[in-house]
Amino acid sequence: MFAVVTLAVISHTAFTASRMTVTLGAIHLKAPTVVVGLLLSLYALLPMLLSVPIGRWIDRAGTRIPMLIGAITLGVAFLVPTVWMTLPALFLNSVATGMGFLLFHMSVQKLTGELGDDSERLRNFGLLAVGFSVSAFFGPIIAGYLIDSVGHGASFAASFIASSMLIATAFVLLKWRWRFDGRAPLQSAARPINANVLDLLRTPEMRRLYVAIVIISSLWDLFMFLVPVQGSNIGLSASQIGFVLGSFSAATFLVRVAMPLFVDRVSEWQMIGTVQVVAAGVYLVFPLVTGHYGLVALSFVLGLGLGIGQPAVMSLLHRVTPAGRIGEAVGLRMTMVNGTQTILPTVFGSVGSLLGTFLSGSFTFAPLFWGMSLMAGAGGMSALRRKSGG
């Protein structure tokens, strides 16, 4: 797990820094809000279309080659805007970064699920999530500091250096033969012949889980898209925006570190419901706050809620997925997550441009926050009424 988490932290630090740099870089280049939304959507376009077939490939081929290809793709993605800071370079970065991170991330998730039984899996995903919290904290803060002090190109250069480290590590692991590929996976059954990915949605438990996945992903996407845009709108610097995002990540880190204290006392569904209820409350008041420290505090509270979402979802997904199809199930999850990341930023950007003609300041995006608050509250109350296996 230490090796898996280390690789995940390196790749995700570069990924989160890239997303913030692309957002602020596009704003710096005077791109309209709808173009900013489109740039963020492109991070998830190819992953939305290819997650399921890639999941099936990882089920068959193992994780070493996908991880190596993903690392190389990330390096190329970050290099282009480092030397050519234009809108076309940002578009290329968005597409390539999304694809490279997908290959790496899905392999990491499969490895984590295979390194423990039911009693260990939630803890392992909690540990992986702690790693992602660390990278999500440092990525935006490092990017904001570099943008303010040196420029946008320097932030991409830092991501390129991180991805180069990732490539070197992946080559070493390939040479030494990634030892986890030699372990018999816990779900060793073959995928059924002529199985369709929609078969995974036939059971009520799986359908409810994937609905929860879409809601939680939408909550996360709205925050990551609107904080840089709204922060710029109310006059925050890149460093201040980075600290707002970093506060969110610090909270996810703390709650994930604390997970072992309550993991045996609270079911996955209770965690998933709590995630949505907390987010509903934060989004209700978010447009009313304009001060930097107030936004940092709200971001921290939101992180405490959303921080337990991914470990709970992944643990439940591994537990209820039919044998031999976990890579495919993770791929379907990634398709849905990337579907929201493809569609919602463009929608948010378009709606934001429209709302900007009627509203101003922190209230420009208030209808988006309040609409998401209603959806999260309804989903959270439904999840809290469920039992772990019911």
mmCIF file of C-alpha atoms in Angstrom:
data_model
loop_
_atom_site.group_PDB
_atom_site.id
_atom_site.type_symbol
_atom_site.label_atom_id
_atom_site.label_comp_id
_atom_site.label_asym_id
_atom_site.label_seq_id
_atom_site.Cartn_x
_atom_site.Cartn_y
_atom_site.Cartn_z
ATOM 1 C CA MET A 1 0.000 0.000 0.000
ATOM 2 C CA PHE A 2 2.876 2.399 0.669
ATOM 3 C CA ALA A 3 4.109 2.005 -2.914
ATOM 4 C CA VAL A 4 0.605 2.363 -4.330
ATOM 5 C CA VAL A 5 -0.161 5.483 -2.274
ATOM 6 C CA THR A 6 3.190 7.092 -3.142
ATOM 7 C CA LEU A 7 2.558 6.713 -6.859
ATOM 8 C CA ALA A 8 -1.001 8.002 -6.441
ATOM 9 C CA VAL A 9 0.181 11.104 -4.562
ATOM 10 C CA ILE A 10 2.745 12.044 -7.235
ATOM 11 C CA SER A 11 0.279 11.669 -10.106
ATOM 12 C CA HIS A 12 -2.596 13.418 -8.341
ATOM 13 C CA THR A 13 -0.472 16.381 -7.198
ATOM 14 C CA ALA A 14 0.434 17.075 -10.815
ATOM 15 C CA PHE A 15 -3.184 16.539 -11.913
ATOM 16 C CA THR A 16 -4.733 18.940 -9.380
ATOM 17 C CA ALA A 17 -2.091 21.588 -10.051
ATOM 18 C CA SER A 18 -2.818 21.290 -13.762
ATOM 19 C CA ARG A 19 -6.580 21.784 -13.350
ATOM 20 C CA MET A 20 -6.151 24.957 -11.310
ATOM 21 C CA THR A 21 -3.456 26.305 -13.636
ATOM 22 C CA VAL A 22 -5.608 25.674 -16.695
ATOM 23 C CA THR A 23 -8.543 27.496 -15.086
ATOM 24 C CA LEU A 24 -6.542 30.560 -14.032
ATOM 25 C CA GLY A 25 -4.426 30.447 -17.188
ATOM 26 C CA ALA A 26 -7.525 30.623 -19.369
ATOM 27 C CA ILE A 27 -8.880 33.520 -17.297
ATOM 28 C CA HIS A 28 -5.480 35.244 -17.664
ATOM 29 C CA LEU A 29 -5.757 34.806 -21.446
ATOM 30 C CA LYS A 30 -9.169 36.556 -21.309
ATOM 31 C CA ALA A 31 -11.134 33.428 -22.181
ATOM 32 C CA PRO A 32 -14.884 33.653 -21.432
ATOM 33 C CA THR A 33 -16.393 31.536 -18.660
ATOM 34 C CA VAL A 34 -17.893 29.069 -21.140
ATOM 35 C CA VAL A 35 -14.411 28.367 -22.565
ATOM 36 C CA VAL A 36 -13.053 27.815 -19.054
ATOM 37 C CA GLY A 37 -15.840 25.306 -18.489
ATOM 38 C CA LEU A 38 -15.075 23.584 -21.793
ATOM 39 C CA LEU A 39 -11.394 23.258 -20.866
ATOM 40 C CA LEU A 40 -12.300 21.513 -17.613
ATOM 41 C CA SER A 41 -14.835 19.334 -19.432
ATOM 42 C CA LEU A 42 -12.138 18.063 -21.775
ATOM 43 C CA TYR A 43 -10.242 16.557 -18.843
ATOM 44 C CA ALA A 44 -13.041 14.012 -18.626
ATOM 45 C CA LEU A 45 -14.206 13.598 -22.249
ATOM 46 C CA LEU A 46 -12.025 10.631 -23.282
ATOM 47 C CA PRO A 47 -12.219 9.023 -19.813
ATOM 48 C CA MET A 48 -16.020 9.188 -20.060
ATOM 49 C CA LEU A 49 -15.935 7.336 -23.392
ATOM 50 C CA LEU A 50 -13.132 4.865 -22.649
ATOM 51 C CA SER A 51 -13.309 3.989 -18.938
ATOM 52 C CA VAL A 52 -15.266 0.744 -19.368
ATOM 53 C CA PRO A 53 -13.089 -0.752 -22.153
ATOM 54 C CA ILE A 54 -9.949 0.330 -20.290
ATOM 55 C CA GLY A 55 -11.295 -1.322 -17.136
ATOM 56 C CA ARG A 56 -11.804 -4.567 -19.062
ATOM 57 C CA TRP A 57 -8.274 -4.282 -20.473
ATOM 58 C CA ILE A 58 -6.813 -3.808 -16.987
ATOM 59 C CA ASP A 59 -8.782 -6.878 -15.820
ATOM 60 C CA ARG A 60 -7.046 -8.891 -18.565
ATOM 61 C CA ALA A 61 -3.585 -7.310 -18.787
ATOM 62 C CA GLY A 62 -2.789 -6.239 -15.231
ATOM 63 C CA THR A 63 -1.693 -2.826 -14.059
ATOM 64 C CA ARG A 64 1.961 -2.279 -14.983
ATOM 65 C CA ILE A 65 1.609 -1.346 -18.664
ATOM 66 C CA PRO A 66 -1.434 0.942 -18.168
ATOM 67 C CA MET A 67 0.408 2.771 -15.374
ATOM 68 C CA LEU A 68 3.473 3.294 -17.539
ATOM 69 C CA ILE A 69 1.462 4.552 -20.519
ATOM 70 C CA GLY A 70 -0.482 6.860 -18.208
ATOM 71 C CA ALA A 71 2.694 8.347 -16.741
ATOM 72 C CA ILE A 72 4.180 9.051 -20.174
ATOM 73 C CA THR A 73 0.942 10.658 -21.350
ATOM 74 C CA LEU A 74 0.931 12.963 -18.310
ATOM 75 C CA GLY A 75 4.504 14.047 -19.057
ATOM 76 C CA VAL A 76 3.622 15.007 -22.633
ATOM 77 C CA ALA A 77 0.475 16.808 -21.461
ATOM 78 C CA PHE A 78 2.352 19.055 -19.034
ATOM 79 C CA LEU A 79 5.286 19.751 -21.363
ATOM 80 C CA VAL A 80 3.251 21.438 -24.109
ATOM 81 C CA PRO A 81 1.858 24.430 -22.102
ATOM 82 C CA THR A 82 5.192 24.747 -20.296
ATOM 83 C CA VAL A 83 6.784 25.919 -23.556
ATOM 84 C CA TRP A 84 3.679 27.210 -25.357
ATOM 85 C CA MET A 85 1.234 29.031 -23.067
ATOM 86 C CA THR A 86 -1.753 29.522 -25.395
ATOM 87 C CA LEU A 87 -5.379 28.419 -25.439
ATOM 88 C CA PRO A 88 -4.713 25.593 -27.955
ATOM 89 C CA ALA A 89 -1.959 24.276 -25.650
ATOM 90 C CA LEU A 90 -4.374 24.382 -22.715
ATOM 91 C CA PHE A 91 -6.923 22.393 -24.713
ATOM 92 C CA LEU A 92 -4.287 19.780 -25.570
ATOM 93 C CA ASN A 93 -3.199 19.622 -21.928
ATOM 94 C CA SER A 94 -6.779 19.063 -20.772
ATOM 95 C CA VAL A 95 -7.375 16.120 -23.098
ATOM 96 C CA ALA A 96 -4.010 14.411 -22.554
ATOM 97 C CA THR A 97 -3.931 14.942 -18.781
ATOM 98 C CA GLY A 98 -7.387 13.439 -18.408
ATOM 99 C CA MET A 99 -6.434 10.369 -20.404
ATOM 100 C CA GLY A 100 -3.081 9.827 -18.701
ATOM 101 C CA PHE A 101 -4.522 10.189 -15.218
ATOM 102 C CA LEU A 102 -7.371 7.804 -16.060
ATOM 103 C CA LEU A 103 -4.935 4.990 -16.924
ATOM 104 C CA PHE A 104 -2.912 5.578 -13.782
ATOM 105 C CA HIS A 105 -5.864 6.097 -11.444
ATOM 106 C CA MET A 106 -7.834 3.026 -12.525
ATOM 107 C CA SER A 107 -4.777 0.815 -12.105
ATOM 108 C CA VAL A 108 -4.195 2.211 -8.606
ATOM 109 C CA GLN A 109 -7.818 1.577 -7.645
ATOM 110 C CA LYS A 110 -7.691 -2.022 -8.860
ATOM 111 C CA LEU A 111 -4.481 -2.692 -6.954
ATOM 112 C CA THR A 112 -5.927 -1.226 -3.767
ATOM 113 C CA GLY A 113 -9.040 -3.383 -3.987
ATOM 114 C CA GLU A 114 -6.936 -6.535 -4.376
ATOM 115 C CA LEU A 115 -4.702 -5.884 -1.371
ATOM 116 C CA GLY A 116 -7.235 -6.800 1.298
ATOM 117 C CA ASP A 117 -10.396 -8.697 2.090
ATOM 118 C CA ASP A 118 -13.714 -7.113 3.096
ATOM 119 C CA SER A 119 -12.462 -6.185 6.568
ATOM 120 C CA GLU A 120 -9.297 -4.529 5.216
ATOM 121 C CA ARG A 121 -10.559 -3.003 1.984
ATOM 122 C CA LEU A 122 -12.300 0.048 3.469
ATOM 123 C CA ARG A 123 -9.161 0.844 5.479
ATOM 124 C CA ASN A 124 -6.991 0.458 2.371
ATOM 125 C CA PHE A 125 -9.216 2.774 0.359
ATOM 126 C CA GLY A 126 -9.183 5.139 3.309
ATOM 127 C CA LEU A 127 -5.381 5.140 3.220
ATOM 128 C CA LEU A 128 -5.402 5.749 -0.530
ATOM 129 C CA ALA A 129 -7.876 8.569 -0.004
ATOM 130 C CA VAL A 130 -5.559 10.088 2.617
ATOM 131 C CA GLY A 131 -2.854 10.141 -0.043
ATOM 132 C CA PHE A 132 -5.190 11.879 -2.475
ATOM 133 C CA SER A 133 -6.014 14.435 0.230
ATOM 134 C CA VAL A 134 -2.313 15.217 0.635
ATOM 135 C CA SER A 135 -1.867 15.705 -3.103
ATOM 136 C CA ALA A 136 -5.101 17.692 -3.434
ATOM 137 C CA PHE A 137 -3.842 19.988 -0.652
ATOM 138 C CA PHE A 138 -0.391 20.640 -2.070
ATOM 139 C CA GLY A 139 -1.321 20.730 -5.776
ATOM 140 C CA PRO A 140 -3.454 23.913 -5.751
ATOM 141 C CA ILE A 141 -1.283 25.676 -3.147
ATOM 142 C CA ILE A 142 1.924 25.004 -5.084
ATOM 143 C CA ALA A 143 0.220 26.031 -8.333
ATOM 144 C CA GLY A 144 -1.142 29.263 -6.802
ATOM 145 C CA TYR A 145 2.238 30.215 -5.346
ATOM 146 C CA LEU A 146 4.055 29.542 -8.631
ATOM 147 C CA ILE A 147 1.473 31.464 -10.675
ATOM 148 C CA ASP A 148 1.692 34.528 -8.408
ATOM 149 C CA SER A 149 5.478 34.504 -8.116
ATOM 150 C CA VAL A 150 6.742 33.192 -11.464
ATOM 151 C CA GLY A 151 3.864 32.650 -13.887
ATOM 152 C CA HIS A 152 1.513 30.051 -15.281
ATOM 153 C CA GLY A 153 4.212 28.291 -17.294
ATOM 154 C CA ALA A 154 6.184 27.591 -14.115
ATOM 155 C CA SER A 155 3.215 25.753 -12.613
ATOM 156 C CA PHE A 156 3.014 23.496 -15.660
ATOM 157 C CA ALA A 157 6.792 22.989 -15.451
ATOM 158 C CA ALA A 158 6.437 21.775 -11.857
ATOM 159 C CA SER A 159 3.739 19.311 -12.975
ATOM 160 C CA PHE A 160 6.051 18.133 -15.764
ATOM 161 C CA ILE A 161 8.851 17.486 -13.256
ATOM 162 C CA ALA A 162 6.441 15.517 -11.058
ATOM 163 C CA SER A 163 5.242 13.459 -14.008
ATOM 164 C CA SER A 164 8.858 12.800 -15.044
ATOM 165 C CA MET A 165 9.447 11.346 -11.576
ATOM 166 C CA LEU A 166 6.358 9.225 -12.130
ATOM 167 C CA ILE A 167 7.622 7.959 -15.475
ATOM 168 C CA ALA A 168 10.995 7.019 -13.962
ATOM 169 C CA THR A 169 9.308 5.183 -11.093
ATOM 170 C CA ALA A 170 6.983 3.349 -13.469
ATOM 171 C CA PHE A 171 9.951 2.229 -15.593
ATOM 172 C CA VAL A 172 11.672 0.867 -12.473
ATOM 173 C CA LEU A 173 8.546 -1.001 -11.459
ATOM 174 C CA LEU A 174 8.212 -2.393 -14.973
ATOM 175 C CA LYS A 175 11.808 -3.609 -14.909
ATOM 176 C CA TRP A 176 11.433 -5.174 -11.456
ATOM 177 C CA ARG A 177 8.051 -6.675 -12.403
ATOM 178 C CA TRP A 178 5.310 -5.087 -10.361
ATOM 179 C CA ARG A 179 4.906 -7.749 -7.738
ATOM 180 C CA PHE A 180 1.194 -7.228 -7.087
ATOM 181 C CA ASP A 181 0.420 -8.483 -10.612
ATOM 182 C CA GLY A 182 1.748 -11.817 -9.429
ATOM 183 C CA ARG A 183 -0.755 -12.042 -6.594
ATOM 184 C CA ALA A 184 -3.954 -13.908 -7.243
ATOM 185 C CA PRO A 185 -6.714 -11.284 -7.134
ATOM 186 C CA LEU A 186 -9.399 -11.762 -4.562
ATOM 187 C CA GLN A 187 -11.990 -11.805 -7.324
ATOM 188 C CA SER A 188 -10.446 -14.393 -9.612
ATOM 189 C CA ALA A 189 -13.539 -15.539 -11.484
ATOM 190 C CA ALA A 190 -13.562 -14.961 -15.234
ATOM 191 C CA ARG A 191 -15.831 -12.376 -16.726
ATOM 192 C CA PRO A 192 -19.033 -14.057 -17.992
ATOM 193 C CA ILE A 193 -19.199 -14.588 -21.750
ATOM 194 C CA ASN A 194 -21.335 -11.999 -23.557
ATOM 195 C CA ALA A 195 -21.715 -10.009 -20.338
ATOM 196 C CA ASN A 196 -22.960 -6.461 -20.882
ATOM 197 C CA VAL A 197 -21.828 -3.543 -18.793
ATOM 198 C CA LEU A 198 -25.464 -2.640 -18.121
ATOM 199 C CA ASP A 199 -25.805 -5.982 -16.315
ATOM 200 C CA LEU A 200 -23.999 -4.278 -13.448
ATOM 201 C CA LEU A 201 -27.069 -2.073 -12.965
ATOM 202 C CA ARG A 202 -29.596 -4.909 -12.699
ATOM 203 C CA THR A 203 -29.521 -5.144 -8.889
ATOM 204 C CA PRO A 204 -31.160 -2.368 -6.808
ATOM 205 C CA GLU A 205 -28.027 -2.074 -4.636
ATOM 206 C CA MET A 206 -25.797 -1.359 -7.642
ATOM 207 C CA ARG A 207 -28.272 1.127 -9.123
ATOM 208 C CA ARG A 208 -28.532 3.065 -5.858
ATOM 209 C CA LEU A 209 -24.761 3.056 -5.498
ATOM 210 C CA TYR A 210 -24.177 4.465 -8.972
ATOM 211 C CA VAL A 211 -26.796 7.186 -8.391
ATOM 212 C CA ALA A 212 -24.905 8.148 -5.222
ATOM 213 C CA ILE A 213 -21.652 8.152 -7.220
ATOM 214 C CA VAL A 214 -23.109 10.631 -9.721
ATOM 215 C CA ILE A 215 -24.393 12.951 -6.970
ATOM 216 C CA ILE A 216 -21.112 12.957 -5.026
ATOM 217 C CA SER A 217 -19.108 13.515 -8.191
ATOM 218 C CA SER A 218 -21.361 16.442 -9.146
ATOM 219 C CA LEU A 219 -20.877 17.995 -5.708
ATOM 220 C CA TRP A 220 -17.109 17.715 -6.069
ATOM 221 C CA ASP A 221 -17.118 19.064 -9.659
ATOM 222 C CA LEU A 222 -19.194 22.117 -8.768
ATOM 223 C CA PHE A 223 -16.754 23.049 -6.013
ATOM 224 C CA MET A 224 -13.611 22.548 -8.086
ATOM 225 C CA PHE A 225 -15.028 24.526 -11.005
ATOM 226 C CA LEU A 226 -16.638 27.437 -9.191
ATOM 227 C CA VAL A 227 -14.046 28.209 -6.509
ATOM 228 C CA PRO A 228 -11.381 29.495 -8.976
ATOM 229 C CA VAL A 229 -14.011 31.274 -11.091
ATOM 230 C CA GLN A 230 -15.898 32.832 -8.180
ATOM 231 C CA GLY A 231 -12.648 33.599 -6.372
ATOM 232 C CA SER A 232 -11.431 35.595 -9.367
ATOM 233 C CA ASN A 233 -14.864 37.197 -9.615
ATOM 234 C CA ILE A 234 -14.708 38.588 -6.053
ATOM 235 C CA GLY A 235 -11.062 39.647 -6.281
ATOM 236 C CA LEU A 236 -9.104 36.826 -4.613
ATOM 237 C CA SER A 237 -5.502 36.246 -5.719
ATOM 238 C CA ALA A 238 -4.301 32.916 -7.100
ATOM 239 C CA SER A 239 -2.617 32.143 -3.765
ATOM 240 C CA GLN A 240 -5.826 32.856 -1.854
ATOM 241 C CA ILE A 241 -7.813 30.634 -4.211
ATOM 242 C CA GLY A 242 -5.188 27.949 -3.723
ATOM 243 C CA PHE A 243 -5.633 28.148 0.053
ATOM 244 C CA VAL A 244 -9.412 27.839 -0.259
ATOM 245 C CA LEU A 245 -8.937 24.658 -2.286
ATOM 246 C CA GLY A 246 -6.151 23.561 0.054
ATOM 247 C CA SER A 247 -8.431 23.962 3.078
ATOM 248 C CA PHE A 248 -10.886 21.557 1.462
ATOM 249 C CA SER A 249 -8.110 19.029 0.885
ATOM 250 C CA ALA A 250 -6.748 19.433 4.420
ATOM 251 C CA ALA A 251 -10.192 18.561 5.782
ATOM 252 C CA THR A 252 -10.460 15.478 3.558
ATOM 253 C CA PHE A 253 -7.057 14.429 4.893
ATOM 254 C CA LEU A 254 -8.110 14.785 8.529
ATOM 255 C CA VAL A 255 -11.403 12.932 8.179
ATOM 256 C CA ARG A 256 -9.755 10.122 6.221
ATOM 257 C CA VAL A 257 -7.014 9.736 8.831
ATOM 258 C CA ALA A 258 -9.755 9.480 11.449
ATOM 259 C CA MET A 259 -11.718 6.849 9.501
ATOM 260 C CA PRO A 260 -10.289 3.862 11.427
ATOM 261 C CA LEU A 261 -11.933 5.272 14.573
ATOM 262 C CA PHE A 262 -15.444 4.871 13.170
ATOM 263 C CA VAL A 263 -15.144 2.493 10.221
ATOM 264 C CA ASP A 264 -16.446 -0.468 12.253
ATOM 265 C CA ARG A 265 -19.297 1.548 13.755
ATOM 266 C CA VAL A 266 -20.744 3.241 10.671
ATOM 267 C CA SER A 267 -21.922 1.569 7.465
ATOM 268 C CA GLU A 268 -20.875 2.680 3.994
ATOM 269 C CA TRP A 269 -24.393 3.926 3.264
ATOM 270 C CA GLN A 270 -24.370 6.047 6.410
ATOM 271 C CA MET A 271 -21.090 7.615 5.281
ATOM 272 C CA ILE A 272 -22.472 8.248 1.788
ATOM 273 C CA GLY A 273 -25.600 9.886 3.221
ATOM 274 C CA THR A 274 -23.576 12.087 5.568
ATOM 275 C CA VAL A 275 -21.440 13.271 2.642
ATOM 276 C CA GLN A 276 -24.479 14.587 0.815
ATOM 277 C CA VAL A 277 -26.201 16.175 3.826
ATOM 278 C CA VAL A 278 -23.064 18.123 4.811
ATOM 279 C CA ALA A 279 -22.570 19.303 1.234
ATOM 280 C CA ALA A 280 -26.201 20.431 1.034
ATOM 281 C CA GLY A 281 -25.696 22.683 4.061
ATOM 282 C CA VAL A 282 -22.432 24.180 2.781
ATOM 283 C CA TYR A 283 -23.785 24.918 -0.695
ATOM 284 C CA LEU A 284 -26.826 26.606 0.827
ATOM 285 C CA VAL A 285 -24.668 29.317 2.442
ATOM 286 C CA PHE A 286 -21.652 29.403 0.101
ATOM 287 C CA PRO A 287 -22.908 32.248 -2.161
ATOM 288 C CA LEU A 288 -23.571 34.400 0.907
ATOM 289 C CA VAL A 289 -19.880 34.456 1.941
ATOM 290 C CA THR A 290 -17.379 36.751 0.223
ATOM 291 C CA GLY A 291 -14.475 36.942 2.674
ATOM 292 C CA HIS A 292 -11.359 34.850 2.132
ATOM 293 C CA TYR A 293 -11.344 33.329 5.616
ATOM 294 C CA GLY A 294 -15.052 32.607 5.488
ATOM 295 C CA LEU A 295 -14.586 30.692 2.222
ATOM 296 C CA VAL A 296 -11.645 28.817 3.734
ATOM 297 C CA ALA A 297 -13.851 27.762 6.675
ATOM 298 C CA LEU A 298 -16.734 26.643 4.433
ATOM 299 C CA SER A 299 -14.288 24.770 2.227
ATOM 300 C CA PHE A 300 -12.941 22.964 5.281
ATOM 301 C CA VAL A 301 -16.420 21.882 6.414
ATOM 302 C CA LEU A 302 -17.248 20.651 2.909
ATOM 303 C CA GLY A 303 -14.002 18.665 2.851
ATOM 304 C CA LEU A 304 -14.928 16.969 6.134
ATOM 305 C CA GLY A 305 -18.089 15.735 4.443
ATOM 306 C CA LEU A 306 -16.918 14.827 0.961
ATOM 307 C CA GLY A 307 -13.664 13.362 2.303
ATOM 308 C CA ILE A 308 -15.312 10.112 3.359
ATOM 309 C CA GLY A 309 -17.276 9.725 0.140
ATOM 310 C CA GLN A 310 -14.707 8.046 -2.107
ATOM 311 C CA PRO A 311 -13.464 5.399 0.374
ATOM 312 C CA ALA A 312 -17.045 4.438 1.252
ATOM 313 C CA VAL A 313 -18.105 4.247 -2.391
ATOM 314 C CA MET A 314 -15.085 2.193 -3.455
ATOM 315 C CA SER A 315 -15.375 -0.226 -0.543
ATOM 316 C CA LEU A 316 -19.070 -0.812 -1.236
ATOM 317 C CA LEU A 317 -18.419 -1.150 -4.970
ATOM 318 C CA HIS A 318 -15.821 -3.880 -4.416
ATOM 319 C CA ARG A 319 -18.119 -5.685 -2.007
ATOM 320 C CA VAL A 320 -21.251 -5.821 -4.173
ATOM 321 C CA THR A 321 -19.724 -6.180 -7.662
ATOM 322 C CA PRO A 322 -20.016 -9.670 -9.258
ATOM 323 C CA ALA A 323 -16.773 -11.664 -9.233
ATOM 324 C CA GLY A 324 -14.392 -11.118 -12.126
ATOM 325 C CA ARG A 325 -15.833 -7.740 -13.113
ATOM 326 C CA ILE A 326 -14.311 -5.271 -10.662
ATOM 327 C CA GLY A 327 -12.223 -3.500 -13.326
ATOM 328 C CA GLU A 328 -15.327 -3.135 -15.453
ATOM 329 C CA ALA A 329 -17.348 -1.869 -12.465
ATOM 330 C CA VAL A 330 -14.636 0.689 -11.658
ATOM 331 C CA GLY A 331 -14.646 1.623 -15.340
ATOM 332 C CA LEU A 332 -18.413 2.232 -15.242
ATOM 333 C CA ARG A 333 -17.909 4.381 -12.144
ATOM 334 C CA MET A 334 -15.212 6.351 -13.944
ATOM 335 C CA THR A 335 -17.497 6.740 -16.976
ATOM 336 C CA MET A 336 -20.179 8.258 -14.753
ATOM 337 C CA VAL A 337 -17.721 10.427 -12.823
ATOM 338 C CA ASN A 338 -16.089 11.652 -16.003
ATOM 339 C CA GLY A 339 -19.508 12.123 -17.563
ATOM 340 C CA THR A 340 -20.324 14.668 -14.871
ATOM 341 C CA GLN A 341 -16.861 16.208 -15.258
ATOM 342 C CA THR A 342 -17.380 16.478 -19.027
ATOM 343 C CA ILE A 343 -20.914 17.847 -19.025
ATOM 344 C CA LEU A 344 -21.188 19.891 -15.843
ATOM 345 C CA PRO A 345 -18.287 22.367 -16.239
ATOM 346 C CA THR A 346 -19.561 23.353 -19.692
ATOM 347 C CA VAL A 347 -23.098 23.600 -18.332
ATOM 348 C CA PHE A 348 -21.879 25.556 -15.297
ATOM 349 C CA GLY A 349 -19.868 27.867 -17.542
ATOM 350 C CA SER A 350 -22.783 28.474 -19.909
ATOM 351 C CA VAL A 351 -25.244 29.043 -17.073
ATOM 352 C CA GLY A 352 -22.696 31.244 -15.305
ATOM 353 C CA SER A 353 -22.293 33.416 -18.414
ATOM 354 C CA LEU A 354 -26.076 33.729 -18.630
ATOM 355 C CA LEU A 355 -26.504 34.459 -14.934
ATOM 356 C CA GLY A 356 -23.723 37.033 -15.120
ATOM 357 C CA THR A 357 -26.009 39.239 -17.208
ATOM 358 C CA PHE A 358 -28.545 39.339 -14.357
ATOM 359 C CA LEU A 359 -26.511 38.806 -11.181
ATOM 360 C CA SER A 360 -23.123 40.062 -9.985
ATOM 361 C CA GLY A 361 -20.456 39.353 -7.392
ATOM 362 C CA SER A 362 -20.789 36.258 -5.226
ATOM 363 C CA PHE A 363 -24.457 35.836 -6.251
ATOM 364 C CA THR A 364 -23.590 35.183 -9.898
ATOM 365 C CA PHE A 365 -23.588 31.425 -9.331
ATOM 366 C CA ALA A 366 -26.020 31.284 -6.396
ATOM 367 C CA PRO A 367 -28.732 29.363 -8.333
ATOM 368 C CA LEU A 368 -26.198 26.651 -9.160
ATOM 369 C CA PHE A 369 -25.160 26.276 -5.526
ATOM 370 C CA TRP A 370 -28.749 26.202 -4.279
ATOM 371 C CA GLY A 371 -29.932 23.727 -6.918
ATOM 372 C CA MET A 372 -27.085 21.370 -6.024
ATOM 373 C CA SER A 373 -27.915 21.803 -2.344
ATOM 374 C CA LEU A 374 -31.472 20.543 -2.933
ATOM 375 C CA MET A 375 -30.256 17.531 -4.916
ATOM 376 C CA ALA A 376 -27.645 16.626 -2.296
ATOM 377 C CA GLY A 377 -30.102 16.950 0.574
ATOM 378 C CA ALA A 378 -32.614 14.624 -1.079
ATOM 379 C CA GLY A 379 -29.937 12.061 -1.947
ATOM 380 C CA GLY A 380 -28.429 12.198 1.526
ATOM 381 C CA MET A 381 -31.694 11.612 3.343
ATOM 382 C CA SER A 382 -32.441 8.638 1.077
ATOM 383 C CA ALA A 383 -29.001 7.101 1.729
ATOM 384 C CA LEU A 384 -29.241 7.568 5.493
ATOM 385 C CA ARG A 385 -32.470 5.552 5.544
ATOM 386 C CA ARG A 386 -30.630 2.530 4.117
ATOM 387 C CA LYS A 387 -28.682 -0.179 5.915
ATOM 388 C CA SER A 388 -25.273 -1.330 4.750
ATOM 389 C CA GLY A 389 -26.393 -4.346 2.808
ATOM 390 C CA GLY A 390 -30.076 -3.605 2.272
#
